[in-house]
Amino acid sequence: MKVQTKRTALAAACAASALLASGEALAVNWLKMQGTEPPGAAARARVWGFIQPEYQQTKGTKLRAGGWAGQRAIFNQVRPDLKSDSGFNIIRARLGVRGTGFPLDSKVNYFFLMEAGNNGITRQGGGSVKITDASVTLNHIKGLRIRIGQFKTPGADEGLRAIHVFDYINFTNATNQLLLERFFDGDGSQDAPGQPVNRPNGPVSAFRDVGIQLFDWFTTGSWEHTYAVMVGNGNGITRGDNDDNRELYLYWASELLFPGASPFPSGAHLAPPSWSADHHGPRGARYQGLKLFAWYQDGKRTLTKENPGEYDRTRWGFGFTYRKGKWRGGAEYIRAKGMIFSGTDGGALPGAANNAGTAVADFNVVTDGKADGWYVDVGYLVHPTVELDLRYDVLNRNTQSASLERQFETWTLGMQYFFNKKSRLILNYEFRDAEAPNLPGTHPANRILSGMDDRLSGQLLIIF
Amino acid sequence: MLRRRLLALAAAAAAGLAWFQPAPAAEEKPFADVKVVLQISDPQPMKQTLVLNVANNLLRHYGPDKVDIEIVAFGPGLRLLFADNINRGRIKGLADNGVRFAACNNTMRKMTKKLGREPVLVPQATRVSAGVARIIELVQKGYILVKP
């Protein structure tokens, strides 16, 4: 009995020591996971991808006032076609390959990802398949890793996180309107019939840019600190620059790593096998920790048509993410100055003539606008296969002008059902509200916004 | 002159012998109930995790003093023993519990040629002249060969 006890104790000690000594601590460090491969354990070429079929629906309420009254409201149409108030869509279908071309040398890594879904990346600029990521990372200098190419920029967590571990279907208003950049040739101020409609001139930014990033991470005790400095074109993806200006990105994150495996069934899919397939549970994209972060982005945008010129565009923000046990959550605050995306004239579909036939709706950008927004998000795993989610988000758009200011407020109820570690169903119901806070309730702007419907959406996600 | 050359040759031979000597017998566990040699020769990173998991599970099952484990790495599997390998912490943890790690010197030579420099190995690795020969030797001694 005594021998048995001793043996058990020894085995336990041995197991504990092996567990404690298991490699590097891996947190929700997107820069590490997206930009680097595990030393000595990277594949020459690891093929992976995911598919996201979805269904979205609103009530399809028409515009209640304004020059386009009675016509379709853009905010009640489903993405990305904006032609219907409900429908199925393959919003994302991505195929990628990553690794280290020469496995004996872990210091040079690459990441390549293509998008074949129907969304803001593929719909604009022609072609049905676009490259979203193509980058090379050089890990030769301690404390100074270098990533060059097209990739996600260091910034707000909602944009930086891997989309296939995103807990909702639609982005928050602040992220969608302030950070998911649409690129235009004009500001949309000329609405006369016969004028070209101001539409995006190519893919949305997809939170990416083409440039060079210097970054690394350091561990002190239970904390992991990550920094990044990036210089990019500031002109989105799948194209070169359109001016001589460069975009500057700064990023810092400090994460307190919690020991032990996360009970969340899904995660770590973005990471290469050795980043994630540890012997004591999933790690990586859903690793337990408390992360604090702050970021800053500054550049200029050049318009060549309506109101041509160079305009400043600045974004900054901070926030945190948390995951421990069955709970997860996070919050972010985002502030924006310049190039504020402001929807379409009268809330109509771009290209739609008003009822009087005197104007055509197009997209508008307020070049000297200001905005801010924030969100709080919480999730709880009620069952090993079911997570319930709740998110509240706010966007204050064009706060520099009493007449232009718009406030968007959305409550999102969510549920995720995990079929297995690589497949899940996401259901969301969004209670959406918007108003022009400085205008009377009878003002056409408020009457239009009162017609903003709630939105129901369901999405299936399969990672391979 | 000839004497000096002979001396140098002898020294080199002695160093070579010492270099290629298998893991010292003193490190083996003569009273272990079970003796296992684990082979890793595959390039897939998952195999690295798997072989370490198997070693860990054997230690947990039998107890560190009742099982004798040697992991022999050769071919593409030798990357497991690279000094910067992400699993180096686990390797140290297992070595602290008596697991031995053998690195194939034939593979080292080929990798050195391809890399242009000799790969640096974890300090827990012991070089053996040939990984397969080491496995045969251990099997002849009664070790069970497992290739996860």
PDB file of N, CA, C and O in Angstrom, chain A residues 120-154:
ATOM      1  N   GLY A 120     -17.443  41.837 -48.902  1.00  0.00           N
ATOM      2  CA  GLY A 120     -16.868  43.117 -49.300  1.00  0.00           C
ATOM      3  C   GLY A 120     -15.472  43.025 -49.870  1.00  0.00           C
ATOM      4  O   GLY A 120     -14.973  43.977 -50.477  1.00  0.00           O
ATOM      5  N   ILE A 121     -14.832  41.903 -49.658  1.00  0.00           N
ATOM      6  CA  ILE A 121     -13.491  41.719 -50.242  1.00  0.00           C
ATOM      7  C   ILE A 121     -13.600  41.317 -51.700  1.00  0.00           C
ATOM      8  O   ILE A 121     -12.916  41.855 -52.569  1.00  0.00           O
ATOM      9  N   THR A 122     -14.487  40.368 -51.964  1.00  0.00           N
ATOM     10  CA  THR A 122     -14.534  39.806 -53.315  1.00  0.00           C
ATOM     11  C   THR A 122     -15.491  40.545 -54.249  1.00  0.00           C
ATOM     12  O   THR A 122     -15.338  40.469 -55.471  1.00  0.00           O
ATOM     13  N   ARG A 123     -16.483  41.221 -53.703  1.00  0.00           N
ATOM     14  CA  ARG A 123     -17.479  41.853 -54.579  1.00  0.00           C
ATOM     15  C   ARG A 123     -16.936  43.067 -55.317  1.00  0.00           C
ATOM     16  O   ARG A 123     -17.355  43.374 -56.419  1.00  0.00           O
ATOM     17  N   GLN A 124     -16.013  43.760 -54.693  1.00  0.00           N
ATOM     18  CA  GLN A 124     -15.516  45.000 -55.284  1.00  0.00           C
ATOM     19  C   GLN A 124     -14.204  44.761 -56.028  1.00  0.00           C
ATOM     20  O   GLN A 124     -13.385  43.964 -55.603  1.00  0.00           O
ATOM     21  N   GLY A 125     -14.030  45.463 -57.113  1.00  0.00           N
ATOM     22  CA  GLY A 125     -12.748  45.431 -57.800  1.00  0.00           C
ATOM     23  C   GLY A 125     -12.581  44.292 -58.780  1.00  0.00           C
ATOM     24  O   GLY A 125     -11.500  44.096 -59.320  1.00  0.00           O
ATOM     25  N   GLY A 126     -13.638  43.549 -59.044  1.00  0.00           N
ATOM     26  CA  GLY A 126     -13.563  42.484 -60.041  1.00  0.00           C
ATOM     27  C   GLY A 126     -12.944  41.218 -59.519  1.00  0.00           C
ATOM     28  O   GLY A 126     -12.160  41.233 -58.572  1.00  0.00           O
ATOM     29  N   GLY A 127     -13.327  40.101 -60.161  1.00  0.00           N
ATOM     30  CA  GLY A 127     -12.783  38.812 -59.743  1.00  0.00           C
ATOM     31  C   GLY A 127     -13.556  38.246 -58.578  1.00  0.00           C
ATOM     32  O   GLY A 127     -14.166  38.982 -57.808  1.00  0.00           O
ATOM     33  N   SER A 128     -13.558  36.930 -58.471  1.00  0.00           N
ATOM     34  CA  SER A 128     -14.330  36.311 -57.404  1.00  0.00           C
ATOM     35  C   SER A 128     -13.444  35.725 -56.323  1.00  0.00           C
ATOM     36  O   SER A 128     -13.930  35.266 -55.304  1.00  0.00           O
ATOM     37  N   VAL A 129     -12.152  35.699 -56.538  1.00  0.00           N
ATOM     38  CA  VAL A 129     -11.218  35.208 -55.526  1.00  0.00           C
ATOM     39  C   VAL A 129     -10.159  36.282 -55.302  1.00  0.00           C
ATOM     40  O   VAL A 129      -9.616  36.829 -56.252  1.00  0.00           O
ATOM     41  N   LYS A 130      -9.930  36.587 -54.042  1.00  0.00           N
ATOM     42  CA  LYS A 130      -8.928  37.613 -53.733  1.00  0.00           C
ATOM     43  C   LYS A 130      -7.938  37.066 -52.706  1.00  0.00           C
ATOM     44  O   LYS A 130      -8.295  36.223 -51.869  1.00  0.00           O
ATOM     45  N   ILE A 131      -6.747  37.566 -52.756  1.00  0.00           N
ATOM     46  CA  ILE A 131      -5.752  37.215 -51.744  1.00  0.00           C
ATOM     47  C   ILE A 131      -5.944  38.151 -50.557  1.00  0.00           C
ATOM     48  O   ILE A 131      -5.895  39.373 -50.722  1.00  0.00           O
ATOM     49  N   THR A 132      -6.184  37.589 -49.396  1.00  0.00           N
ATOM     50  CA  THR A 132      -6.333  38.439 -48.211  1.00  0.00           C
ATOM     51  C   THR A 132      -5.017  38.567 -47.448  1.00  0.00           C
ATOM     52  O   THR A 132      -4.747  39.592 -46.838  1.00  0.00           O
ATOM     53  N   ASP A 133      -4.219  37.511 -47.467  1.00  0.00           N
ATOM     54  CA  ASP A 133      -2.954  37.534 -46.730  1.00  0.00           C
ATOM     55  C   ASP A 133      -1.851  36.912 -47.571  1.00  0.00           C
ATOM     56  O   ASP A 133      -2.049  35.853 -48.158  1.00  0.00           O
ATOM     57  N   ALA A 134      -0.740  37.583 -47.607  1.00  0.00           N
ATOM     58  CA  ALA A 134       0.447  37.011 -48.248  1.00  0.00           C
ATOM     59  C   ALA A 134       1.636  37.689 -47.583  1.00  0.00           C
ATOM     60  O   ALA A 134       1.947  38.844 -47.880  1.00  0.00           O
ATOM     61  N   SER A 135       2.234  37.000 -46.652  1.00  0.00           N
ATOM     62  CA  SER A 135       3.297  37.658 -45.886  1.00  0.00           C
ATOM     63  C   SER A 135       4.429  36.702 -45.549  1.00  0.00           C
ATOM     64  O   SER A 135       4.241  35.488 -45.523  1.00  0.00           O
ATOM     65  N   VAL A 136       5.574  37.301 -45.297  1.00  0.00           N
ATOM     66  CA  VAL A 136       6.756  36.556 -44.868  1.00  0.00           C
ATOM     67  C   VAL A 136       7.242  37.169 -43.561  1.00  0.00           C
ATOM     68  O   VAL A 136       7.293  38.401 -43.437  1.00  0.00           O
ATOM     69  N   THR A 137       7.556  36.316 -42.608  1.00  0.00           N
ATOM     70  CA  THR A 137       8.076  36.800 -41.323  1.00  0.00           C
ATOM     71  C   THR A 137       9.506  36.320 -41.144  1.00  0.00           C
ATOM     72  O   THR A 137       9.804  35.137 -41.337  1.00  0.00           O
ATOM     73  N   LEU A 138      10.364  37.248 -40.780  1.00  0.00           N
ATOM     74  CA  LEU A 138      11.767  36.927 -40.510  1.00  0.00           C
ATOM     75  C   LEU A 138      11.989  36.996 -38.998  1.00  0.00           C
ATOM     76  O   LEU A 138      11.726  38.023 -38.380  1.00  0.00           O
ATOM     77  N   ASN A 139      12.463  35.889 -38.437  1.00  0.00           N
ATOM     78  CA  ASN A 139      12.614  35.809 -36.970  1.00  0.00           C
ATOM     79  C   ASN A 139      14.084  35.746 -36.558  1.00  0.00           C
ATOM     80  O   ASN A 139      14.429  35.065 -35.610  1.00  0.00           O
ATOM     81  N   HIS A 140      14.939  36.452 -37.260  1.00  0.00           N
ATOM     82  CA  HIS A 140      16.370  36.320 -37.019  1.00  0.00           C
ATOM     83  C   HIS A 140      16.867  37.169 -35.860  1.00  0.00           C
ATOM     84  O   HIS A 140      17.854  36.836 -35.214  1.00  0.00           O
ATOM     85  N   ILE A 141      16.221  38.285 -35.609  1.00  0.00           N
ATOM     86  CA  ILE A 141      16.714  39.215 -34.584  1.00  0.00           C
ATOM     87  C   ILE A 141      15.855  39.094 -33.330  1.00  0.00           C
ATOM     88  O   ILE A 141      14.626  39.269 -33.389  1.00  0.00           O
ATOM     89  N   LYS A 142      16.509  38.815 -32.223  1.00  0.00           N
ATOM     90  CA  LYS A 142      15.776  38.678 -30.973  1.00  0.00           C
ATOM     91  C   LYS A 142      15.151  40.013 -30.593  1.00  0.00           C
ATOM     92  O   LYS A 142      15.820  41.046 -30.557  1.00  0.00           O
ATOM     93  N   GLY A 143      13.876  39.983 -30.326  1.00  0.00           N
ATOM     94  CA  GLY A 143      13.181  41.209 -29.931  1.00  0.00           C
ATOM     95  C   GLY A 143      12.706  42.038 -31.098  1.00  0.00           C
ATOM     96  O   GLY A 143      12.071  43.077 -30.907  1.00  0.00           O
ATOM     97  N   LEU A 144      12.992  41.596 -32.317  1.00  0.00           N
ATOM     98  CA  LEU A 144      12.625  42.393 -33.490  1.00  0.00           C
ATOM     99  C   LEU A 144      12.298  41.465 -34.654  1.00  0.00           C
ATOM    100  O   LEU A 144      13.116  41.262 -35.549  1.00  0.00           O
ATOM    101  N   ARG A 145      11.130  40.917 -34.611  1.00  0.00           N
ATOM    102  CA  ARG A 145      10.680  40.102 -35.741  1.00  0.00           C
ATOM    103  C   ARG A 145      10.171  41.045 -36.818  1.00  0.00           C
ATOM    104  O   ARG A 145       9.650  42.123 -36.517  1.00  0.00           O
ATOM    105  N   ILE A 146      10.313  40.620 -38.053  1.00  0.00           N
ATOM    106  CA  ILE A 146       9.929  41.482 -39.167  1.00  0.00           C
ATOM    107  C   ILE A 146       8.921  40.739 -40.040  1.00  0.00           C
ATOM    108  O   ILE A 146       9.203  39.628 -40.503  1.00  0.00           O
ATOM    109  N   ARG A 147       7.775  41.343 -40.232  1.00  0.00           N
ATOM    110  CA  ARG A 147       6.771  40.747 -41.114  1.00  0.00           C
ATOM    111  C   ARG A 147       6.520  41.699 -42.274  1.00  0.00           C
ATOM    112  O   ARG A 147       6.250  42.889 -42.059  1.00  0.00           O
ATOM    113  N   ILE A 148       6.582  41.165 -43.470  1.00  0.00           N
ATOM    114  CA  ILE A 148       6.437  41.994 -44.662  1.00  0.00           C
ATOM    115  C   ILE A 148       5.375  41.376 -45.562  1.00  0.00           C
ATOM    116  O   ILE A 148       5.353  40.167 -45.760  1.00  0.00           O
ATOM    117  N   GLY A 149       4.528  42.215 -46.130  1.00  0.00           N
ATOM    118  CA  GLY A 149       3.521  41.709 -47.054  1.00  0.00           C
ATOM    119  C   GLY A 149       2.159  42.287 -46.757  1.00  0.00           C
ATOM    120  O   GLY A 149       2.044  43.426 -46.273  1.00  0.00           O
ATOM    121  N   GLN A 150       1.139  41.513 -47.050  1.00  0.00           N
ATOM    122  CA  GLN A 150      -0.243  41.913 -46.799  1.00  0.00           C
ATOM    123  C   GLN A 150      -0.801  41.060 -45.673  1.00  0.00           C
ATOM    124  O   GLN A 150      -0.811  39.828 -45.779  1.00  0.00           O
ATOM    125  N   PHE A 151      -1.262  41.711 -44.614  1.00  0.00           N
ATOM    126  CA  PHE A 151      -1.722  40.958 -43.446  1.00  0.00           C
ATOM    127  C   PHE A 151      -2.539  41.877 -42.536  1.00  0.00           C
ATOM    128  O   PHE A 151      -2.626  43.084 -42.786  1.00  0.00           O
ATOM    129  N   LYS A 152      -3.115  41.289 -41.497  1.00  0.00           N
ATOM    130  CA  LYS A 152      -3.913  42.068 -40.563  1.00  0.00           C
ATOM    131  C   LYS A 152      -3.040  43.070 -39.814  1.00  0.00           C
ATOM    132  O   LYS A 152      -1.954  42.710 -39.342  1.00  0.00           O
ATOM    133  N   THR A 153      -3.551  44.268 -39.693  1.00  0.00           N
ATOM    134  CA  THR A 153      -2.751  45.296 -39.042  1.00  0.00           C
ATOM    135  C   THR A 153      -2.927  45.209 -37.525  1.00  0.00           C
ATOM    136  O   THR A 153      -3.983  44.802 -37.038  1.00  0.00           O
ATOM    137  N   PRO A 154      -1.910  45.586 -36.782  1.00  0.00           N
ATOM    138  CA  PRO A 154      -2.033  45.571 -35.324  1.00  0.00           C
ATOM    139  C   PRO A 154      -2.999  46.668 -34.889  1.00  0.00           C
ATOM    140  O   PRO A 154      -2.758  47.847 -35.154  1.00  0.00           O
TER     141      PRO A 154
END
